[in-house]
PDB file of C-alpha atoms in Angstrom:
ATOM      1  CA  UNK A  28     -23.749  20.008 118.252  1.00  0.00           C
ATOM      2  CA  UNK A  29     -25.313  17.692 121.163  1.00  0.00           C
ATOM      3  CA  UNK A  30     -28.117  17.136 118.681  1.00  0.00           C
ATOM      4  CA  UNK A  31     -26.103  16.463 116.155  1.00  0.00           C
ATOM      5  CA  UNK A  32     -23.999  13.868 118.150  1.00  0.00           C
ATOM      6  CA  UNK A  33     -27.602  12.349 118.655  1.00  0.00           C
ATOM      7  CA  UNK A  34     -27.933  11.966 115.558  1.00  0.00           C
ATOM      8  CA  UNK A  35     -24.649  10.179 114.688  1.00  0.00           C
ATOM      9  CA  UNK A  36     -25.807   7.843 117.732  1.00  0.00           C
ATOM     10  CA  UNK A  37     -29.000   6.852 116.641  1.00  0.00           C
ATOM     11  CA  UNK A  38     -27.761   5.986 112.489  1.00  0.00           C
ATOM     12  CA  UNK A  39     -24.607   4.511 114.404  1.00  0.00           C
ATOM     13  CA  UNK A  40     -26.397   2.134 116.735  1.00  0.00           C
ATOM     14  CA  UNK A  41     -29.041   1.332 113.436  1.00  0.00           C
ATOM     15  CA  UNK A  42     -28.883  -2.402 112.929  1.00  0.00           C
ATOM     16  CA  UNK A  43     -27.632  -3.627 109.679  1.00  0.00           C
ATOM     17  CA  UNK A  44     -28.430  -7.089 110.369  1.00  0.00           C
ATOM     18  CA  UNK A  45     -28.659  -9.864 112.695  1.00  0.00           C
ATOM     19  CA  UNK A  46     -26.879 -13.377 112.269  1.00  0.00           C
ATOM     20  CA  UNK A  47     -29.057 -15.887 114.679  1.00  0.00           C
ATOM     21  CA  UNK A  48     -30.312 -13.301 117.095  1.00  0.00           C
ATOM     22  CA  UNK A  49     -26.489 -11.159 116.966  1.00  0.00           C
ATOM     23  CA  UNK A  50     -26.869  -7.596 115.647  1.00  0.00           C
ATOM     24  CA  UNK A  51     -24.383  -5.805 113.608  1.00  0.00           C
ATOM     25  CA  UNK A  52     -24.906  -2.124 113.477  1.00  0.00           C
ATOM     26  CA  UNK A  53     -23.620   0.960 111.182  1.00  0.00           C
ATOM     27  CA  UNK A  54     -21.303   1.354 114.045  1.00  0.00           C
ATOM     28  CA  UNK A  55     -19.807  -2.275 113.576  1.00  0.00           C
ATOM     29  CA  UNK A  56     -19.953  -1.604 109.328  1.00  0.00           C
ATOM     30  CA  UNK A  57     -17.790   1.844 109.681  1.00  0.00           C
ATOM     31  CA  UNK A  58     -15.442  -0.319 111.726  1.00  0.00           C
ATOM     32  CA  UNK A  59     -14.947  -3.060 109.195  1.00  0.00           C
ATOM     33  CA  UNK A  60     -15.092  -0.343 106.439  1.00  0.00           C
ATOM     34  CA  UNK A  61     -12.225   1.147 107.693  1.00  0.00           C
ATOM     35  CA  UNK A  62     -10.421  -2.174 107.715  1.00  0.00           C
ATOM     36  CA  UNK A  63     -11.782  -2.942 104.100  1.00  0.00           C
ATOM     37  CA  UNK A  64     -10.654  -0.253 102.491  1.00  0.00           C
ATOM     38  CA  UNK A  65      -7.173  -0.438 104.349  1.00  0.00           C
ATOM     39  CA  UNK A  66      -7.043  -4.165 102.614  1.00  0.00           C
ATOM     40  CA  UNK A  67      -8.243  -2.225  99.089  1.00  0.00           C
ATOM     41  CA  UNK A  68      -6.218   1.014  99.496  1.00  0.00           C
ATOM     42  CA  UNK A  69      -9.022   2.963  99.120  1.00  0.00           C
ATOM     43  CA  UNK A  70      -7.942   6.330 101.626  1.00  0.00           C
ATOM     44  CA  UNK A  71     -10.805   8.416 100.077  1.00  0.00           C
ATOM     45  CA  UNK A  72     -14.771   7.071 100.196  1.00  0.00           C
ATOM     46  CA  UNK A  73     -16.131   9.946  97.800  1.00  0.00           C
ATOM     47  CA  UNK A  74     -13.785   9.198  95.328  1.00  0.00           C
ATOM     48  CA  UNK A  75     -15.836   5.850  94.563  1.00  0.00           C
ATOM     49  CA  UNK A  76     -19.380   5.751  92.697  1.00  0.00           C
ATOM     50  CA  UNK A  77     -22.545   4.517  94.954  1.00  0.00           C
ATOM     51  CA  UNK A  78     -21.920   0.534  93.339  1.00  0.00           C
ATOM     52  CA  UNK A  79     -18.323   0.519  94.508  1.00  0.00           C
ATOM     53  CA  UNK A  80     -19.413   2.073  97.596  1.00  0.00           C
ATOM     54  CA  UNK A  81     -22.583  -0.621  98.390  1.00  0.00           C
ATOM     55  CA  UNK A  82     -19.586  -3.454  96.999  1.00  0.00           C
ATOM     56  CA  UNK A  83     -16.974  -2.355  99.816  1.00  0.00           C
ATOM     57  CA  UNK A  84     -20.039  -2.544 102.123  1.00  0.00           C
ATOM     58  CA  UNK A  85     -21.224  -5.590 101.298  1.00  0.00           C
ATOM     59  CA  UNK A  86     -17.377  -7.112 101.399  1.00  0.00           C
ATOM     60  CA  UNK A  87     -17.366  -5.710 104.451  1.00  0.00           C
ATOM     61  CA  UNK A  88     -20.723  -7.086 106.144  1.00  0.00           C
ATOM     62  CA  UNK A  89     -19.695 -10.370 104.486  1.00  0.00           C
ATOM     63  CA  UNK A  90     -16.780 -10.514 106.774  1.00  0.00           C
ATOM     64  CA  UNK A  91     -18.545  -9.790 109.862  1.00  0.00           C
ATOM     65  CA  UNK A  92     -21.490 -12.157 109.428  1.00  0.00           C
ATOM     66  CA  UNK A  93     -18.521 -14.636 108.837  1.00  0.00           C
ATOM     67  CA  UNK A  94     -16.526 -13.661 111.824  1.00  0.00           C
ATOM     68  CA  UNK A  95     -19.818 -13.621 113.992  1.00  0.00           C
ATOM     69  CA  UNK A  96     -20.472 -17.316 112.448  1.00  0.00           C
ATOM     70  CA  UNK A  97     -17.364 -18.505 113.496  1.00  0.00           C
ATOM     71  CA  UNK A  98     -16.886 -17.108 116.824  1.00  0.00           C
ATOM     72  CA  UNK A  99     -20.584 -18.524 117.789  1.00  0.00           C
ATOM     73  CA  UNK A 100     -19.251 -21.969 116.384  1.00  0.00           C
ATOM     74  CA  UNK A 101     -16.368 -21.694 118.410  1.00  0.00           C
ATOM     75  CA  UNK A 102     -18.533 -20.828 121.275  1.00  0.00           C
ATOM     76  CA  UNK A 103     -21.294 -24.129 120.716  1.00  0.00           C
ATOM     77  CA  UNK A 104     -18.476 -26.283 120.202  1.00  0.00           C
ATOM     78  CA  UNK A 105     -16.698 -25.012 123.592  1.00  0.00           C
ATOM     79  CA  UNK A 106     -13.014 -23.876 121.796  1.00  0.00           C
ATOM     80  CA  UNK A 107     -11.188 -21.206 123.639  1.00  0.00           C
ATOM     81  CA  UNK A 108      -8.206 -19.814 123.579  1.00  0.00           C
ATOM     82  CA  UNK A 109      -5.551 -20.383 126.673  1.00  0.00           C
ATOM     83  CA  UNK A 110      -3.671 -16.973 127.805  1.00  0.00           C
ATOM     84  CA  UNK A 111      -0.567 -18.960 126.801  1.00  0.00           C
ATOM     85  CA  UNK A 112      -1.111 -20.070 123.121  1.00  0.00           C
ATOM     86  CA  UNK A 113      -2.912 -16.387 122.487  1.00  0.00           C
ATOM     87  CA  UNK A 114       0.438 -14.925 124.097  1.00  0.00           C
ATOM     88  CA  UNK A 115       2.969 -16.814 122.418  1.00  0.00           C
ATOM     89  CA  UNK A 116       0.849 -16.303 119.002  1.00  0.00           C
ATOM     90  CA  UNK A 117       0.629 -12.625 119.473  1.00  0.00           C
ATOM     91  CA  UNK A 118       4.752 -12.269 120.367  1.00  0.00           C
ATOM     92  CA  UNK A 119       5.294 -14.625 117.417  1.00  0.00           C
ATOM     93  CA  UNK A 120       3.176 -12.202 115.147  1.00  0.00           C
ATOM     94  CA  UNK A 121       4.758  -9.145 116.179  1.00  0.00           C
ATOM     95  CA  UNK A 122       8.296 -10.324 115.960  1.00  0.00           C
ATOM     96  CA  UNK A 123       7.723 -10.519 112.394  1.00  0.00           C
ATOM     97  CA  UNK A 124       7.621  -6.799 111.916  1.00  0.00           C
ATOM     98  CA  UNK A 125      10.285  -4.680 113.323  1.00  0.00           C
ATOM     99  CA  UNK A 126       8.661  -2.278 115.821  1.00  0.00           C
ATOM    100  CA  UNK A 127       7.843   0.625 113.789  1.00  0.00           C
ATOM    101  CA  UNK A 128       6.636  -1.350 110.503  1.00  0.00           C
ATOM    102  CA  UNK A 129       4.624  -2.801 112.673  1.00  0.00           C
ATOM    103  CA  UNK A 130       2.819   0.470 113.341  1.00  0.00           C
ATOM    104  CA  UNK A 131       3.261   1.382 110.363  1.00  0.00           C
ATOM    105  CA  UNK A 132       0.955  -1.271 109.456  1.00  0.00           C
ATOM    106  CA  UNK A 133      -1.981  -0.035 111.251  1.00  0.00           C
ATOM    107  CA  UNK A 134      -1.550   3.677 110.365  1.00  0.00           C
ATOM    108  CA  UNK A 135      -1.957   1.993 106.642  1.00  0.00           C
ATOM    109  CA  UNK A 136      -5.249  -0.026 107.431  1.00  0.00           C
ATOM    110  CA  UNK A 137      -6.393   2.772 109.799  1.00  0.00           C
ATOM    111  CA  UNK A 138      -6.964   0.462 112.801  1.00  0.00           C
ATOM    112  CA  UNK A 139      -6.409   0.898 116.410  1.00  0.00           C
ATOM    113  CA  UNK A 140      -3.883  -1.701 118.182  1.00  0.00           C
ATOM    114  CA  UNK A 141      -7.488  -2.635 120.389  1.00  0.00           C
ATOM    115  CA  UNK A 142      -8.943  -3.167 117.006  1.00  0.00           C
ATOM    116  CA  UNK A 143      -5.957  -5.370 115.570  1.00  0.00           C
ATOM    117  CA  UNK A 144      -5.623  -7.423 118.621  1.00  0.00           C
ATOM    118  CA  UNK A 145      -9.379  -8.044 118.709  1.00  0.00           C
ATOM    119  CA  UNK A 146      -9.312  -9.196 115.124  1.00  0.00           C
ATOM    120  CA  UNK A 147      -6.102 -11.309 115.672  1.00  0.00           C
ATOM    121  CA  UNK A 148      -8.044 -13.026 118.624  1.00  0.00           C
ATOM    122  CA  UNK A 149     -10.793 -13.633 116.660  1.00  0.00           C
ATOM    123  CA  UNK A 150      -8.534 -15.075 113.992  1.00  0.00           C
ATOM    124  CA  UNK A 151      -6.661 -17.077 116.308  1.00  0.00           C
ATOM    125  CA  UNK A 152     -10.161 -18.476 117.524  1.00  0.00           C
ATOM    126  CA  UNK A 153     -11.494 -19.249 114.101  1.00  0.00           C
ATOM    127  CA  UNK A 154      -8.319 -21.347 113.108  1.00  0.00           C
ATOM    128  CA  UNK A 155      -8.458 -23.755 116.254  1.00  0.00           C
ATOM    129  CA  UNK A 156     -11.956 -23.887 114.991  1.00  0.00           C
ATOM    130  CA  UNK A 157     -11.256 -24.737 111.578  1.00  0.00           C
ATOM    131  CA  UNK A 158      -8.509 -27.334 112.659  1.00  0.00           C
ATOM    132  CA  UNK A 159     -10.824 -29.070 114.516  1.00  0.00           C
ATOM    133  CA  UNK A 160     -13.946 -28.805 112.512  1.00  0.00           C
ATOM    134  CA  UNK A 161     -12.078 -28.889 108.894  1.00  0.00           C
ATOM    135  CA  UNK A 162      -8.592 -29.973 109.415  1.00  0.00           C
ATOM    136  CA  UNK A 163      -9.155 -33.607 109.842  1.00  0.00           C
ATOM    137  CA  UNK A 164     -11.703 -34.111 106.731  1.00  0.00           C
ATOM    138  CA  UNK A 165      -8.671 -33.130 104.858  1.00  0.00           C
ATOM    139  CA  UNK A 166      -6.598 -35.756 102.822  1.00  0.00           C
ATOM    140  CA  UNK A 167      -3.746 -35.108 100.585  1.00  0.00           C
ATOM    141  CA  UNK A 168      -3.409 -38.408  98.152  1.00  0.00           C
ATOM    142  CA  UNK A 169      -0.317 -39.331  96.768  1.00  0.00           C
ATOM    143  CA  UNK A 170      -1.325 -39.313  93.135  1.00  0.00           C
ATOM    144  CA  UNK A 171      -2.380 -35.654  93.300  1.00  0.00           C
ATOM    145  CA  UNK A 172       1.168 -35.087  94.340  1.00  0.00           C
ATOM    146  CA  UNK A 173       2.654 -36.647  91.845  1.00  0.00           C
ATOM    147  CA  UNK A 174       0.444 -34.931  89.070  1.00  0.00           C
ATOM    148  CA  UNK A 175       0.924 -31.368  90.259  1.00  0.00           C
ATOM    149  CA  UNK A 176       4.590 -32.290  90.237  1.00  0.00           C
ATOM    150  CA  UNK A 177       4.184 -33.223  86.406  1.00  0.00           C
ATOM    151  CA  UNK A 178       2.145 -30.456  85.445  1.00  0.00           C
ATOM    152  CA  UNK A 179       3.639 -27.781  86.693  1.00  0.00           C
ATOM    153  CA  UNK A 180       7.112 -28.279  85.551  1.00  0.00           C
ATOM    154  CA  UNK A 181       7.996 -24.924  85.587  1.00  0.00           C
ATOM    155  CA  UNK A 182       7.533 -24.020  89.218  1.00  0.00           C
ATOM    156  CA  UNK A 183      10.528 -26.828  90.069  1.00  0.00           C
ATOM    157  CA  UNK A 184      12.836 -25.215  88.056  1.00  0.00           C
ATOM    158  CA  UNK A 185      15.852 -23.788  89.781  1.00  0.00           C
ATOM    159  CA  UNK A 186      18.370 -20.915  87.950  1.00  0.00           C
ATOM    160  CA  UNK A 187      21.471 -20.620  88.994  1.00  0.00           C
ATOM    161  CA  UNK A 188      21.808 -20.515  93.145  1.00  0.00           C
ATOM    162  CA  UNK A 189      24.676 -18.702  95.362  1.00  0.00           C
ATOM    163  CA  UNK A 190      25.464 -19.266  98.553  1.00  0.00           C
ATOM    164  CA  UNK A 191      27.232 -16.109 100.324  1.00  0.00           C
ATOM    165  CA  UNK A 192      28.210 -14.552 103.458  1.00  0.00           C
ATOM    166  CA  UNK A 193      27.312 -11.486 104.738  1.00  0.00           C
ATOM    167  CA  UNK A 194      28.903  -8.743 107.080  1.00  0.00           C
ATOM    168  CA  UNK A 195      26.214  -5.277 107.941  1.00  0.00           C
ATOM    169  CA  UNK A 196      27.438  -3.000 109.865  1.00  0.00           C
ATOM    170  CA  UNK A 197      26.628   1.110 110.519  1.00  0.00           C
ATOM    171  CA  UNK A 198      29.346   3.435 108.778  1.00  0.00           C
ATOM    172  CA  UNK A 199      31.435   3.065 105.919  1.00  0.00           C
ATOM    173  CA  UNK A 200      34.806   3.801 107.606  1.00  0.00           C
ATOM    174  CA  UNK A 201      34.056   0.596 109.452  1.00  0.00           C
ATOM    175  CA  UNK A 202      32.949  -1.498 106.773  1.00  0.00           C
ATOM    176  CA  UNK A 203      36.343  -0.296 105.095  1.00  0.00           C
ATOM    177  CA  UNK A 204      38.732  -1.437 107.744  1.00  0.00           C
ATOM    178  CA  UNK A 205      36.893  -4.932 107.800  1.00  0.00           C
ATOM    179  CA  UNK A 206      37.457  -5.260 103.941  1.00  0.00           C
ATOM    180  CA  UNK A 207      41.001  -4.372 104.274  1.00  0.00           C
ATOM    181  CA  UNK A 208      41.604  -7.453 107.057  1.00  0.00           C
ATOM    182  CA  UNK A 209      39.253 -10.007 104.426  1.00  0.00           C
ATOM    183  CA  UNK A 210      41.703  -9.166 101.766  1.00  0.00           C
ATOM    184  CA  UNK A 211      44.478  -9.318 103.809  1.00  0.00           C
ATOM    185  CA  UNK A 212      43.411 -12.454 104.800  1.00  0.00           C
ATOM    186  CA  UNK A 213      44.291 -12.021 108.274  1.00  0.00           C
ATOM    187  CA  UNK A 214      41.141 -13.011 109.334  1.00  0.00           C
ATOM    188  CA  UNK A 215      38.375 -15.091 108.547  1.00  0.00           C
ATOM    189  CA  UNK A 216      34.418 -13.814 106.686  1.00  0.00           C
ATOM    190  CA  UNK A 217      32.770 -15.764 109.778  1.00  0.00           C
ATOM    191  CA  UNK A 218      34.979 -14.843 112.367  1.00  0.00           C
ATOM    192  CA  UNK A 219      34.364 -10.697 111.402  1.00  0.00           C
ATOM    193  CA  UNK A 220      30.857 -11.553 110.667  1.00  0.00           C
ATOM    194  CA  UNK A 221      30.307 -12.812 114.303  1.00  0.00           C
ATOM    195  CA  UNK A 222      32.490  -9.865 115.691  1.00  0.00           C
ATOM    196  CA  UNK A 223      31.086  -6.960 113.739  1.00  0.00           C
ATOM    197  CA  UNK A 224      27.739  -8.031 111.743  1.00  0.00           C
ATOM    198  CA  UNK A 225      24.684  -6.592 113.191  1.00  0.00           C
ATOM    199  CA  UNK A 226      22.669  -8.342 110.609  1.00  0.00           C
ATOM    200  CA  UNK A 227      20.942 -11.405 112.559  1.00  0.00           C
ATOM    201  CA  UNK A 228      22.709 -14.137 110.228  1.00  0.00           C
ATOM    202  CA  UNK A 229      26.042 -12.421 111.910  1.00  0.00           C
ATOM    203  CA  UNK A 230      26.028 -14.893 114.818  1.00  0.00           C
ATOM    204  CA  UNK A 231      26.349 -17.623 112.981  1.00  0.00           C
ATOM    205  CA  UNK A 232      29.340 -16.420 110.983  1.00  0.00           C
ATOM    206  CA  UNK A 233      27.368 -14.364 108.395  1.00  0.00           C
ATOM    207  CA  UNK A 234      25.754 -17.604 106.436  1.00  0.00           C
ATOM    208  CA  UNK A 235      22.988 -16.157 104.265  1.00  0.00           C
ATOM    209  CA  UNK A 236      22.580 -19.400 102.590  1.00  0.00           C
ATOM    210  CA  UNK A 237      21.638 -20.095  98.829  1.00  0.00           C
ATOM    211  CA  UNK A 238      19.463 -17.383  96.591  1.00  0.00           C
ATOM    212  CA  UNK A 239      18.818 -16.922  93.089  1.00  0.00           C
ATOM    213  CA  UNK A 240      19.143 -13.928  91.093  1.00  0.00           C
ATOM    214  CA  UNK A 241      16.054 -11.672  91.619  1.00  0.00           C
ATOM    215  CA  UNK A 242      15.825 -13.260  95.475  1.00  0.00           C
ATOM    216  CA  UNK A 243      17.137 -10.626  96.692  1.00  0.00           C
ATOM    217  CA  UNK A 244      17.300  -7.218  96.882  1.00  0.00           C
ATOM    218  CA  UNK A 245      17.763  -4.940  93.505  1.00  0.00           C
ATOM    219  CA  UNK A 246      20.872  -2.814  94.983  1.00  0.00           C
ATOM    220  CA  UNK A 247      22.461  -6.547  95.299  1.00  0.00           C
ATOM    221  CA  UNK A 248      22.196  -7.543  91.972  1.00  0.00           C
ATOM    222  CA  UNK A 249      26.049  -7.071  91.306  1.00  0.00           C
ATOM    223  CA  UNK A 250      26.925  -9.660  93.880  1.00  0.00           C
ATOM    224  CA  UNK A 251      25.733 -12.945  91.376  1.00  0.00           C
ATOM    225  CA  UNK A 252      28.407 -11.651  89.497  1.00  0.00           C
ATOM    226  CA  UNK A 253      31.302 -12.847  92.308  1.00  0.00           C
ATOM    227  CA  UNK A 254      33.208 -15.233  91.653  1.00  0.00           C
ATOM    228  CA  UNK A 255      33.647 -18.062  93.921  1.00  0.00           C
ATOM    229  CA  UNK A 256      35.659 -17.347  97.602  1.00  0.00           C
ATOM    230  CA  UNK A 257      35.821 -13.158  96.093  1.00  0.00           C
ATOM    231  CA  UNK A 258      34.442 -10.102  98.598  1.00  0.00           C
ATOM    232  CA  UNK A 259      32.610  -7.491  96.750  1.00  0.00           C
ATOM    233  CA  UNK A 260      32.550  -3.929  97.323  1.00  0.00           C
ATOM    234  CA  UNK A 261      31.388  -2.186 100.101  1.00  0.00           C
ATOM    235  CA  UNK A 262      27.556  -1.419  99.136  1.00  0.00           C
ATOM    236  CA  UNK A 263      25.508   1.175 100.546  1.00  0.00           C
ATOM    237  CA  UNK A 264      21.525   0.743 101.451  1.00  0.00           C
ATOM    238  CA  UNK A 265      19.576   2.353 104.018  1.00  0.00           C
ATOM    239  CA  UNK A 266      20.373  -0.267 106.319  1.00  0.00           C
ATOM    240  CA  UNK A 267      23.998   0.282 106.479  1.00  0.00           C
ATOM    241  CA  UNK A 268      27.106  -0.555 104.681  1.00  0.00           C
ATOM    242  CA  UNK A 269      27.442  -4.737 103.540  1.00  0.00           C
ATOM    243  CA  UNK A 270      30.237  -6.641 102.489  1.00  0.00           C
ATOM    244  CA  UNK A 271      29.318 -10.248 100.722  1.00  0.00           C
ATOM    245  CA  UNK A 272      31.352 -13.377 100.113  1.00  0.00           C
ATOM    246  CA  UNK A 273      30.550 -16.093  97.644  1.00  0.00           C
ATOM    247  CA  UNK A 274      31.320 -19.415  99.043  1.00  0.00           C
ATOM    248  CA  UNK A 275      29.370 -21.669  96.824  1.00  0.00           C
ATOM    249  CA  UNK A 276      27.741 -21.465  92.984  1.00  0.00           C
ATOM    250  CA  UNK A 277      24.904 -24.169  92.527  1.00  0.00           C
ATOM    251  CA  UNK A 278      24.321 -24.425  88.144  1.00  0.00           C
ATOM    252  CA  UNK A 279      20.573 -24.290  87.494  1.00  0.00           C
ATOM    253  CA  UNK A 280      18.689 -27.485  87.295  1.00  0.00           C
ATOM    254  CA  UNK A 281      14.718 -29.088  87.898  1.00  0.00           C
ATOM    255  CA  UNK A 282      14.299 -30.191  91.002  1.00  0.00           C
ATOM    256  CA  UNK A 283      13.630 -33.759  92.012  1.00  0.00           C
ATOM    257  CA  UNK A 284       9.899 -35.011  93.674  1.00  0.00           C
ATOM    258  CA  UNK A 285      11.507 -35.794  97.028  1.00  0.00           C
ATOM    259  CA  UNK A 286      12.942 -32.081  97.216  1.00  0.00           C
ATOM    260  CA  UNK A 287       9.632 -30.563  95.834  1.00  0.00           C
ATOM    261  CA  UNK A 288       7.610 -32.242  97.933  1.00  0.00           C
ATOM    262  CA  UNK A 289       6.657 -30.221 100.796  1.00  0.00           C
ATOM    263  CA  UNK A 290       6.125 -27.055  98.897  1.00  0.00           C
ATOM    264  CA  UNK A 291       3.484 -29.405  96.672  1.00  0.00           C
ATOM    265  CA  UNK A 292       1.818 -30.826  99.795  1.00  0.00           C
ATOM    266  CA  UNK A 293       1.601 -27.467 101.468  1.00  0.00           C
ATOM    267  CA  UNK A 294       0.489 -25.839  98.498  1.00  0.00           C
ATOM    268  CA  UNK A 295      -2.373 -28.615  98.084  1.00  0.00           C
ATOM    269  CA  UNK A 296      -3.144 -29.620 101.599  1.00  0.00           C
ATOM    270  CA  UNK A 297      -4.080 -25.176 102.068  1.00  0.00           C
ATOM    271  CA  UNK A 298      -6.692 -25.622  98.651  1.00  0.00           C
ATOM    272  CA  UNK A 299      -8.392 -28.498 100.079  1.00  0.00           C
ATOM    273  CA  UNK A 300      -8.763 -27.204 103.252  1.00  0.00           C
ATOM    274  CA  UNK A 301      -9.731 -23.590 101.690  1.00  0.00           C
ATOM    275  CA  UNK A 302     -12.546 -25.787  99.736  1.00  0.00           C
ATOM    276  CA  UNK A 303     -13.565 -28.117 102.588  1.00  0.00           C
ATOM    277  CA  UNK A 304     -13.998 -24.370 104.742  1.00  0.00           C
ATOM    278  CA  UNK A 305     -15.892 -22.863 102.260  1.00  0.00           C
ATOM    279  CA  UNK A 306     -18.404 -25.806 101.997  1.00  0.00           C
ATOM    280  CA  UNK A 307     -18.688 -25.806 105.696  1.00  0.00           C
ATOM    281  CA  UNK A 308     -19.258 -22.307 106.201  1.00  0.00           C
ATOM    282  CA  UNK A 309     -21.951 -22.173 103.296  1.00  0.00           C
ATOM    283  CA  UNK A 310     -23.456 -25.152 105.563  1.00  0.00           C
ATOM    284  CA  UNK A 311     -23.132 -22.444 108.693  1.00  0.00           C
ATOM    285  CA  UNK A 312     -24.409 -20.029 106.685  1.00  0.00           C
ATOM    286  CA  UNK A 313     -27.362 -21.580 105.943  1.00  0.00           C
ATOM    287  CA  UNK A 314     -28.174 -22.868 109.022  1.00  0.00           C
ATOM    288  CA  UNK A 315     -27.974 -19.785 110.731  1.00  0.00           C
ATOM    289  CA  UNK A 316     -31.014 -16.957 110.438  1.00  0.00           C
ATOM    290  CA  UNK A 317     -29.277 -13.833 109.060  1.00  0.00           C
ATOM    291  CA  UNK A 318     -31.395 -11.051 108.000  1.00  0.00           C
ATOM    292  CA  UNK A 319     -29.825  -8.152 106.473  1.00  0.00           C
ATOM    293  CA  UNK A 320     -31.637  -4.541 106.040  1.00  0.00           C
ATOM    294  CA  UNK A 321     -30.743  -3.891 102.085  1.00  0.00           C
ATOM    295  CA  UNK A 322     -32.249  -0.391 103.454  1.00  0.00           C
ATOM    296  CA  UNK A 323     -29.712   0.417 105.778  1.00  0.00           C
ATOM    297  CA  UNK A 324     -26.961  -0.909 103.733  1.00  0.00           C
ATOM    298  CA  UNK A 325     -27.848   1.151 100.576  1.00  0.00           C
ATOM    299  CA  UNK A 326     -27.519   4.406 102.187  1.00  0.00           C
ATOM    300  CA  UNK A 327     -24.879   6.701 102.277  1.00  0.00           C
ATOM    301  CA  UNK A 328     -23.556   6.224 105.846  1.00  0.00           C
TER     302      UNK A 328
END
């Protein structure tokens, strides 16, 4: 077994290629791979054929000689990363997942939390990089605003929008009792929201603000049907037992430019800057010496 653990050293430190002097080895490739197929949902490598095999390999090499690109341009051009801003980034990307969908997330791409906070570093690096570098060659006129607006009249096109309120809380007996006092009308939706919702929007008296229909969740469906100022049923999900007020009914309509306007600057400011990127890093690219060993790459390792 030592031998073969010698073995699996000497293919695993095999270099795959070099980008300016940087070598990646099979080692570095498995890594990716791992990642790759995570992004592809691909859990089983000898279910593919040998081309979707060397494909995944080469989407995954791609991404490192990118990576290693970037993080040398960061390097020439002196950009780091302060403890601070890489803290607050990391707490701000966590806090979007609730603790256990957060792991969750790297038992599905099959990556250690080292890994994943490598990669979000690196990430992190690259787009103070790409801010600096490609951010300010990017220009957003106000004619191209305009036309999207025109020629995509569909995407401005609101159906009908409800505003409710919302109460959450953990068993049914409880969510019964606070029904009873809303139809009593002893006291208020917000005033029981802030006392018993443990749904976030609870503090601020239960305000979900305005959705469509198809916004939100399927088992919710029946509460477009509310009339204005009624409280539906108690309805069961996994995440407790919820009680909904309508307070407001907006009819469907197109929306005006002003209102539209920063989802179409957004929207066109990220595919310049996506094009002006990809220009400059075939520029990189090309100025860097990358050498790859097809050899290596094409066998089964």
């Amino acid at each position: 077994s030592n031998e073969l653990r010698s073995v699996e050293q000497t293919i695993g430190s095999t270099v795959v290629a070099e980008v300016s002097g940087d070598k990646i080895t099979v080692t570095d490739l498995r890594k990716e791979m791992k990642s790759v197929r995570g992004k592809f949902r691909v859990w089983d490598q000898k279910s593919l054929t040998a081309e979707e095999l060397l494909v995944l390999k080469i989407n995954a090499l791609n991404r490192i000689i990118r990576d290693t690109l970037l993080v040398k341009e960061a390097a020439r051009n002196n950009i780091q990363l302060s403890r601070e801003e890489y803290e607050s980034a990391l707490q701000e990307a966590k806090n979007g997942y609730r603790e256990e969908s957060f792991h969750e997330l790297l038992s599905i791409e099959r990556i250690s939390m080292e890994e994943w906070e490598n990669r979000f570093k690196n990430n992190l690096l690259t787009k103070k990089l790409i801010d600096t570098q490609v951010g300010s060659k990017v220009a957003v006129g106000e004619d191209d605003l305009q036309r999207y607006f025109e020629g995509h009249p569909e995407e401005f096109q609101r159906g009908e929008e409800v505003r409710f309120f919302h109460i959450m809380v953990e068993t049914e007996a409880e969510a019964r009792d606070i029904r009873r006092q809303l139809k009593s009308g002893k006291k208020k939706f917000s005033i029981l929201a802030q006392e018993h919702s443990r749904s976030p929007e609870g503090a601020k008296g239960g305000d979900l603000g305005y959705f469509e229909a198809g916004e939100l969740p399927v088992e919710f469906a029946g509460i477009f049907r509310l009339k204005g100022n009624q409280i539906s049923e108690v309805i069961h999900t996994p995440r407790g037992y919820h009680i909904f007020k309508v307070i407001d009914k907006k009819v469907a309509r197109k929306m005006d430019f002003e209102e539209s306007l920063e989802f179409i600057q957004g929207r066109l400011f990220r595919e310049a800057q996506d094009k002006v990127f990809q220009e400059w890093l075939v520029k990189l690219k090309n100025k860097a010496d990358i050498k790859i060993n097809h050899g290596v790459l094409a066998q089964n390792n």
